[in-house]
Phi, psi and omega in degrees: 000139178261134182273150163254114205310162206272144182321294169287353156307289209288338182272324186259016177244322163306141167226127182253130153268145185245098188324151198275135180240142169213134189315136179284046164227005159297325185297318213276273194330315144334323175266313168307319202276353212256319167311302170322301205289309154322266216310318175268021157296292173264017136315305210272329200300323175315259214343275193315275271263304192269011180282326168315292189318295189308308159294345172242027150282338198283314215280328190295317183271331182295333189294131198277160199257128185310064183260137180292162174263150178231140178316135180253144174306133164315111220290162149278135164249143169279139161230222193318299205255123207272088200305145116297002152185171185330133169245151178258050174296087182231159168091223209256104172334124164268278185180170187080342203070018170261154190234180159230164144230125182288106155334166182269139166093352173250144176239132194267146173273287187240135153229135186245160187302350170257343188195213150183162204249117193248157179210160193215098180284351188261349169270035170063344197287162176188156182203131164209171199238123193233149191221125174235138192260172335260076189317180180187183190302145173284306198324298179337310225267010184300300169305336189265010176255349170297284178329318213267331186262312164345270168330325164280005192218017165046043188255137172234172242020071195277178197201104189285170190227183191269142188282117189219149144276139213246179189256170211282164160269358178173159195320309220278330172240171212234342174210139224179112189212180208180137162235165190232138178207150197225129152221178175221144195263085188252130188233113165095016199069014200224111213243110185254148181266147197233164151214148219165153181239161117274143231206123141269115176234148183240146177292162138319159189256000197230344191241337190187081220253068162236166149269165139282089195257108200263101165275142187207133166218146157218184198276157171308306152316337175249020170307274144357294183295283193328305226276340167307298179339290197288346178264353148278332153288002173255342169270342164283300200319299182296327212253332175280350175260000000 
């Protein structure tokens, strides 16, 4: 008779595997980690991707750029004596670096180390332009600038008009003043009436520190005409100191 075989034999020849259990949030976990390791993935391929970018905008801007060059002004020194307008040294030297331009119709007569003596013969007329280096107030000195011009044109009984300040003719003079004077002349037994101004001008002390002293007479009748005359040569004089 055959015995039946023993059990525990039979068990151990048998191999029982005991099934595999796995919690269900191992899968989940497993899929997060597996997103995570992705993203950061195309996190790092970005980085790089915009560190490209950025080199070659950094290189696109080094690359140097064609500029005009533009000129630096040249320094200005200013100097000593610094001008408020133009100076125009045009016509006949007076003194000083002052100049006249001689009306048509005029003639220069004398030059002197102070000045020069100008004339019109069919007026009667005469003018001359005095340059004095220690300028001083213009009003005071208008009459004895009268006096002084009288006596060389032999006129007698002047008769003063009043000393006013007149306004400058350009920056460049800084005082500016005119008296009117009437006289009478006798030549021949035959006694002609004159009438004539004086005129002062003072330079700025920083562009020209002179005066000017502008004298003028004609016959009365040509007063007017003359006296246009002589104040357009008193406008080269001023624009020349």
């Amino acid at each position: 008779m055959h015995e039946p075989p023993d059990r525990q034999t039979e068990y151990r020849q048998t191999e029982y595997r005991e099934p595999e259990y796995r919690r269900p949030g191992d899968s989940i976990s497993n899929t997060r980690i597996a997103l995570l390791a992705l993203g950061l993935l195309v996190l790092v391929v970005g980085l790089f991707a915009g560190a490209g970018v950025l080199v070659r905008q950094t290189d696109t801007s080094a690359q140097p750029v064609a500029v005009r060059a533009t000129p630096t002004p040249a320094e200005v020194i200013p100097s000593r004596n610094p001008r408020r307008e133009p100076d125009l040294d045009v016509g006949t030297p007076v003194e000083q670096g002052v100049f006249v331009q001689i009306a048509r119709g005029w003639t220069k007569q004398t030059y002197d180390h102070l000045g020069i003596r100008v004339t019109s013969f069919e007026r009667g007329a005469e003018a001359r332009f005095y340059v004095v280096t220690n300028p001083v107030t213009s009003l005071p000195l208008l009459r004895p600038d009268v006096d002084a011009f009288a006596e060389t044109q032999d006129l007698r009984d002047v008769r003063y008009g009043r000393a006013v300040p007149v306004p400058p003719p350009n920056l460049n003079v800084v005082e500016a003043a005119r008296i009117s004077f009437t006289g009478r002349r006798t030549e021949d037994d035959l006694v002609y009436s004159f009438a004539g101004e004086c005129l002062r001008l003072r330079g700025a002390p920083t562009v020209n520190d002179v005066s000017v002293s502008i004298c003028f007479a004609a016959y009365v009748q040509d007063l007017d005409t003359v006296r246009a005359e002589v104040r357009q040569m008193t406008g080269t004089v001023a624009k020349s100191i």
